[in-house]
Amino acid sequence: MLPADRTLVLVRHGQSTDNAQNLFSGFRNPSLTERGVAEAKAAGRKLKELGFHFDIAFTSKLGRAQHTLALMLEQLDQGDLPVRTEGALNERDYGELSGLNKAEARSQWSPEQVHLWRKSYDAVPPGGESLAMTAARTIPFYEQALAVRVQQGQRVLVVAHGNSLRSIVMHLEKMSPEALMDFNITTSEILIYTFSDIGGVIGKISVVAPSAPV
């Protein structure tokens, strides 16, 4: 069994229809696929197997994250858990890239430019946000809402998006922008962080729960 207190669990939402079609999502609101539903349920079952019982959950204002959280809480038998939806946890805004297939975007601009927009810390896609701009909202939210609860001994669950979570992980692990370019979080991947009584990260476990074939 994992430590019962001072624990933060980060989970990316299950596969969405945009993920399945290789589209940039950003602030779009695609639904979960059948596979995404299975992934979300598997993540909830895995956390239950590991002995987790949460004090509070946070998610974004986008439906794919909210649906993933709801499915997870069913598996955890915690349907009555307090849940807060926060715009600070929304996916990075991809601006004019939103809704485009990644291959189409590479054709419209260039493979090098699209790779830079996707992976670098500072590059801003047209009309959208850089990862640095995303971090400017996620990290203050982490400090003001998540870290405070963890230090109070609470077990905190966050279900959000690839880039909003990557920016929080960068902060937690003191990751350089260069290292972040090669760091990805798969759909429904679970990142478990434990903390000391003075706030430092003392442990991390990454889990991808196998889901039933769909």
CSV table of N, CA and C in Angstrom, one decimal, residues 19-103:
chain,number,residue,atom,x,y,z
A,19,ASN,N,-7.8,12.5,-30.2
A,19,ASN,CA,-6.6,11.7,-30.1
A,19,ASN,C,-6.6,10.6,-31.2
A,20,ALA,N,-7.8,9.9,-31.3
A,20,ALA,CA,-7.9,8.8,-32.2
A,20,ALA,C,-7.7,9.2,-33.7
A,21,GLN,N,-8.0,10.5,-34.0
A,21,GLN,CA,-7.9,11.0,-35.4
A,21,GLN,C,-6.6,11.8,-35.5
A,22,ASN,N,-5.8,11.9,-34.5
A,22,ASN,CA,-4.5,12.6,-34.5
A,22,ASN,C,-4.7,14.1,-34.8
A,23,LEU,N,-5.7,14.7,-34.1
A,23,LEU,CA,-6.0,16.1,-34.3
A,23,LEU,C,-5.5,16.9,-33.1
A,24,PHE,N,-5.1,18.1,-33.3
A,24,PHE,CA,-4.8,19.0,-32.2
A,24,PHE,C,-6.2,19.4,-31.5
A,25,SER,N,-6.2,19.2,-30.2
A,25,SER,CA,-7.5,19.5,-29.5
A,25,SER,C,-7.5,20.9,-28.9
A,26,GLY,N,-6.5,21.1,-28.0
A,26,GLY,CA,-6.6,22.4,-27.3
A,26,GLY,C,-7.8,22.6,-26.5
A,27,PHE,N,-8.5,23.7,-26.7
A,27,PHE,CA,-9.8,24.0,-26.0
A,27,PHE,C,-11.0,23.4,-26.6
A,28,ARG,N,-10.8,22.6,-27.6
A,28,ARG,CA,-12.0,21.8,-28.2
A,28,ARG,C,-12.5,20.8,-27.1
A,29,ASN,N,-13.7,20.3,-27.4
A,29,ASN,CA,-14.3,19.4,-26.4
A,29,ASN,C,-14.7,18.1,-27.0
A,30,PRO,N,-13.8,17.3,-27.5
A,30,PRO,CA,-14.1,16.0,-28.0
A,30,PRO,C,-14.5,15.0,-26.9
A,31,SER,N,-15.3,14.0,-27.3
A,31,SER,CA,-15.7,13.0,-26.4
A,31,SER,C,-14.7,11.9,-26.2
A,32,LEU,N,-14.8,11.1,-25.2
A,32,LEU,CA,-13.9,9.9,-25.1
A,32,LEU,C,-14.4,8.9,-26.1
A,33,THR,N,-13.4,8.2,-26.6
A,33,THR,CA,-13.7,7.0,-27.5
A,33,THR,C,-14.1,5.8,-26.6
A,34,GLU,N,-14.5,4.7,-27.2
A,34,GLU,CA,-14.7,3.5,-26.4
A,34,GLU,C,-13.5,3.1,-25.7
A,35,ARG,N,-12.4,3.2,-26.4
A,35,ARG,CA,-11.1,2.9,-25.8
A,35,ARG,C,-10.8,3.8,-24.6
A,36,GLY,N,-11.1,5.1,-24.8
A,36,GLY,CA,-10.8,6.1,-23.7
A,36,GLY,C,-11.7,5.8,-22.5
A,37,VAL,N,-12.9,5.3,-22.7
A,37,VAL,CA,-13.7,4.9,-21.5
A,37,VAL,C,-13.1,3.8,-20.8
A,38,ALA,N,-12.6,2.8,-21.6
A,38,ALA,CA,-12.0,1.6,-20.9
A,38,ALA,C,-10.7,2.0,-20.2
A,39,GLU,N,-10.0,2.9,-20.8
A,39,GLU,CA,-8.7,3.4,-20.1
A,39,GLU,C,-9.0,4.1,-18.8
A,40,ALA,N,-10.1,4.9,-18.8
A,40,ALA,CA,-10.4,5.6,-17.6
A,40,ALA,C,-10.8,4.7,-16.5
A,41,LYS,N,-11.7,3.7,-16.8
A,41,LYS,CA,-12.1,2.7,-15.9
A,41,LYS,C,-10.9,1.9,-15.3
A,42,ALA,N,-10.0,1.6,-16.2
A,42,ALA,CA,-8.8,0.8,-15.8
A,42,ALA,C,-8.0,1.6,-14.8
A,43,ALA,N,-7.8,2.9,-15.1
A,43,ALA,CA,-7.1,3.8,-14.2
A,43,ALA,C,-7.7,3.8,-12.8
A,44,GLY,N,-9.0,3.9,-12.8
A,44,GLY,CA,-9.7,3.9,-11.5
A,44,GLY,C,-9.5,2.6,-10.7
A,45,ARG,N,-9.6,1.5,-11.4
A,45,ARG,CA,-9.4,0.2,-10.8
A,45,ARG,C,-8.0,0.0,-10.3
A,46,LYS,N,-7.0,0.5,-11.1
A,46,LYS,CA,-5.7,0.4,-10.6
A,46,LYS,C,-5.4,1.2,-9.3
A,47,LEU,N,-6.0,2.4,-9.2
A,47,LEU,CA,-5.8,3.2,-8.0
A,47,LEU,C,-6.5,2.5,-6.8
A,48,LYS,N,-7.6,1.9,-7.1
A,48,LYS,CA,-8.3,1.2,-6.0
A,48,LYS,C,-7.4,0.0,-5.5
A,49,GLU,N,-6.9,-0.8,-6.5
A,49,GLU,CA,-6.0,-1.9,-6.2
A,49,GLU,C,-4.8,-1.4,-5.3
A,50,LEU,N,-4.3,-0.2,-5.6
A,50,LEU,CA,-3.2,0.3,-4.9
A,50,LEU,C,-3.5,0.9,-3.5
A,51,GLY,N,-4.8,0.8,-3.2
A,51,GLY,CA,-5.3,1.2,-1.8
A,51,GLY,C,-5.6,2.7,-1.7
A,52,PHE,N,-5.8,3.4,-2.8
A,52,PHE,CA,-6.1,4.8,-2.7
A,52,PHE,C,-7.5,5.1,-2.3
A,53,HIS,N,-7.7,6.1,-1.5
A,53,HIS,CA,-9.0,6.8,-1.1
A,53,HIS,C,-8.7,8.2,-1.0
A,54,PHE,N,-9.3,9.0,-1.9
A,54,PHE,CA,-8.9,10.4,-2.0
A,54,PHE,C,-9.8,11.3,-1.1
A,55,ASP,N,-9.2,12.5,-0.8
A,55,ASP,CA,-9.9,13.5,-0.1
A,55,ASP,C,-10.6,14.6,-0.9
A,56,ILE,N,-10.0,14.8,-2.1
A,56,ILE,CA,-10.6,15.8,-3.0
A,56,ILE,C,-10.0,15.5,-4.4
A,57,ALA,N,-10.8,15.9,-5.5
A,57,ALA,CA,-10.3,15.8,-6.8
A,57,ALA,C,-10.5,17.1,-7.6
A,58,PHE,N,-9.6,17.3,-8.5
A,58,PHE,CA,-9.7,18.5,-9.4
A,58,PHE,C,-9.6,18.0,-10.8
A,59,THR,N,-10.3,18.8,-11.7
A,59,THR,CA,-10.3,18.5,-13.1
A,59,THR,C,-10.5,19.8,-13.9
A,60,SER,N,-10.3,19.7,-15.2
A,60,SER,CA,-10.5,20.9,-16.0
A,60,SER,C,-11.9,21.2,-16.3
A,61,LYS,N,-12.2,22.2,-17.1
A,61,LYS,CA,-13.5,22.6,-17.5
A,61,LYS,C,-13.9,21.9,-18.8
A,62,LEU,N,-13.0,21.0,-19.3
A,62,LEU,CA,-13.3,20.3,-20.6
A,62,LEU,C,-13.8,18.9,-20.3
A,63,GLY,N,-14.8,18.5,-21.2
A,63,GLY,CA,-15.5,17.3,-20.9
A,63,GLY,C,-14.8,16.0,-20.9
A,64,ARG,N,-13.7,15.9,-21.7
A,64,ARG,CA,-13.0,14.6,-21.7
A,64,ARG,C,-12.3,14.3,-20.4
A,65,ALA,N,-11.8,15.4,-19.7
A,65,ALA,CA,-11.2,15.2,-18.4
A,65,ALA,C,-12.3,14.9,-17.4
A,66,GLN,N,-13.4,15.6,-17.4
A,66,GLN,CA,-14.4,15.4,-16.5
A,66,GLN,C,-15.0,14.0,-16.6
A,67,HIS,N,-15.2,13.6,-17.8
A,67,HIS,CA,-15.8,12.2,-18.0
A,67,HIS,C,-14.8,11.2,-17.5
A,68,THR,N,-13.5,11.3,-17.7
A,68,THR,CA,-12.5,10.4,-17.2
A,68,THR,C,-12.6,10.3,-15.7
A,69,LEU,N,-12.6,11.5,-15.1
A,69,LEU,CA,-12.7,11.5,-13.6
A,69,LEU,C,-13.9,10.8,-13.1
A,70,ALA,N,-15.1,11.1,-13.7
A,70,ALA,CA,-16.3,10.5,-13.2
A,70,ALA,C,-16.2,8.9,-13.3
A,71,LEU,N,-15.7,8.4,-14.4
A,71,LEU,CA,-15.5,7.0,-14.6
A,71,LEU,C,-14.5,6.4,-13.6
A,72,MET,N,-13.5,7.1,-13.3
A,72,MET,CA,-12.5,6.7,-12.3
A,72,MET,C,-13.1,6.6,-10.9
A,73,LEU,N,-13.9,7.6,-10.6
A,73,LEU,CA,-14.5,7.7,-9.2
A,73,LEU,C,-15.5,6.5,-9.0
A,74,GLU,N,-16.2,6.2,-10.1
A,74,GLU,CA,-17.1,5.0,-10.0
A,74,GLU,C,-16.3,3.7,-9.6
A,75,GLN,N,-15.1,3.6,-10.3
A,75,GLN,CA,-14.3,2.4,-10.0
A,75,GLN,C,-13.7,2.4,-8.6
A,76,LEU,N,-13.5,3.6,-8.1
A,76,LEU,CA,-12.9,3.8,-6.7
A,76,LEU,C,-14.0,3.8,-5.7
A,77,ASP,N,-15.2,3.7,-6.0
A,77,ASP,CA,-16.4,3.7,-5.1
A,77,ASP,C,-16.3,5.1,-4.3
A,78,GLN,N,-16.0,6.1,-5.0
A,78,GLN,CA,-15.9,7.5,-4.4
A,78,GLN,C,-16.8,8.5,-5.2
A,79,GLY,N,-17.9,8.1,-5.6
A,79,GLY,CA,-18.8,8.9,-6.4
A,79,GLY,C,-19.2,10.2,-5.7
A,80,ASP,N,-19.1,10.2,-4.4
A,80,ASP,CA,-19.4,11.4,-3.6
A,80,ASP,C,-18.2,12.3,-3.3
A,81,LEU,N,-17.1,12.0,-3.9
A,81,LEU,CA,-15.9,12.8,-3.6
A,81,LEU,C,-16.1,14.2,-4.0
A,82,PRO,N,-15.7,15.2,-3.2
A,82,PRO,CA,-15.7,16.6,-3.6
A,82,PRO,C,-14.8,16.8,-4.9
A,83,VAL,N,-15.4,17.5,-5.9
A,83,VAL,CA,-14.7,17.7,-7.2
A,83,VAL,C,-14.8,19.2,-7.5
A,84,ARG,N,-13.6,19.7,-7.8
A,84,ARG,CA,-13.5,21.1,-8.3
A,84,ARG,C,-13.1,21.2,-9.7
A,85,THR,N,-13.8,21.9,-10.6
A,85,THR,CA,-13.4,22.1,-12.0
A,85,THR,C,-12.7,23.4,-12.1
A,86,GLU,N,-11.6,23.5,-12.7
A,86,GLU,CA,-10.7,24.6,-12.8
A,86,GLU,C,-10.2,24.9,-14.2
A,87,GLY,N,-10.4,26.1,-14.7
A,87,GLY,CA,-9.9,26.5,-16.0
A,87,GLY,C,-8.4,26.5,-16.1
A,88,ALA,N,-7.8,26.7,-14.9
A,88,ALA,CA,-6.3,26.6,-14.9
A,88,ALA,C,-5.7,25.3,-15.4
A,89,LEU,N,-6.6,24.2,-15.3
A,89,LEU,CA,-6.1,22.9,-15.7
A,89,LEU,C,-6.5,22.6,-17.1
A,90,ASN,N,-7.1,23.5,-17.8
A,90,ASN,CA,-7.5,23.2,-19.2
A,90,ASN,C,-6.2,22.9,-20.0
A,91,GLU,N,-6.4,22.2,-21.1
A,91,GLU,CA,-5.3,21.9,-22.0
A,91,GLU,C,-4.8,23.2,-22.6
A,92,ARG,N,-3.6,23.1,-23.1
A,92,ARG,CA,-3.0,24.2,-23.8
A,92,ARG,C,-3.8,24.6,-25.0
A,93,ASP,N,-4.0,25.9,-25.2
A,93,ASP,CA,-4.7,26.4,-26.3
A,93,ASP,C,-3.8,26.3,-27.6
A,94,TYR,N,-4.3,25.6,-28.6
A,94,TYR,CA,-3.5,25.4,-29.8
A,94,TYR,C,-3.8,26.4,-30.9
A,95,GLY,N,-4.8,27.3,-30.6
A,95,GLY,CA,-5.1,28.4,-31.5
A,95,GLY,C,-5.5,27.9,-32.9
A,96,GLU,N,-4.8,28.3,-33.9
A,96,GLU,CA,-5.2,28.0,-35.3
A,96,GLU,C,-4.9,26.5,-35.6
A,97,LEU,N,-4.1,25.8,-34.8
A,97,LEU,CA,-3.9,24.4,-35.0
A,97,LEU,C,-5.1,23.6,-34.5
A,98,SER,N,-5.9,24.1,-33.7
A,98,SER,CA,-7.0,23.3,-33.1
A,98,SER,C,-7.9,22.7,-34.1
A,99,GLY,N,-8.2,21.4,-34.1
A,99,GLY,CA,-9.0,20.7,-35.0
A,99,GLY,C,-8.3,20.2,-36.3
A,100,LEU,N,-7.0,20.6,-36.4
A,100,LEU,CA,-6.3,20.2,-37.6
A,100,LEU,C,-5.6,18.8,-37.3
A,101,ASN,N,-5.6,18.0,-38.3
A,101,ASN,CA,-4.8,16.8,-38.3
A,101,ASN,C,-3.3,17.2,-38.2
A,102,LYS,N,-2.5,16.5,-37.5
A,102,LYS,CA,-1.1,16.9,-37.3
A,102,LYS,C,-0.4,16.8,-38.7
A,103,ALA,N,-0.7,15.9,-39.5
A,103,ALA,CA,-0.1,15.8,-40.9
A,103,ALA,C,-0.5,17.0,-41.7
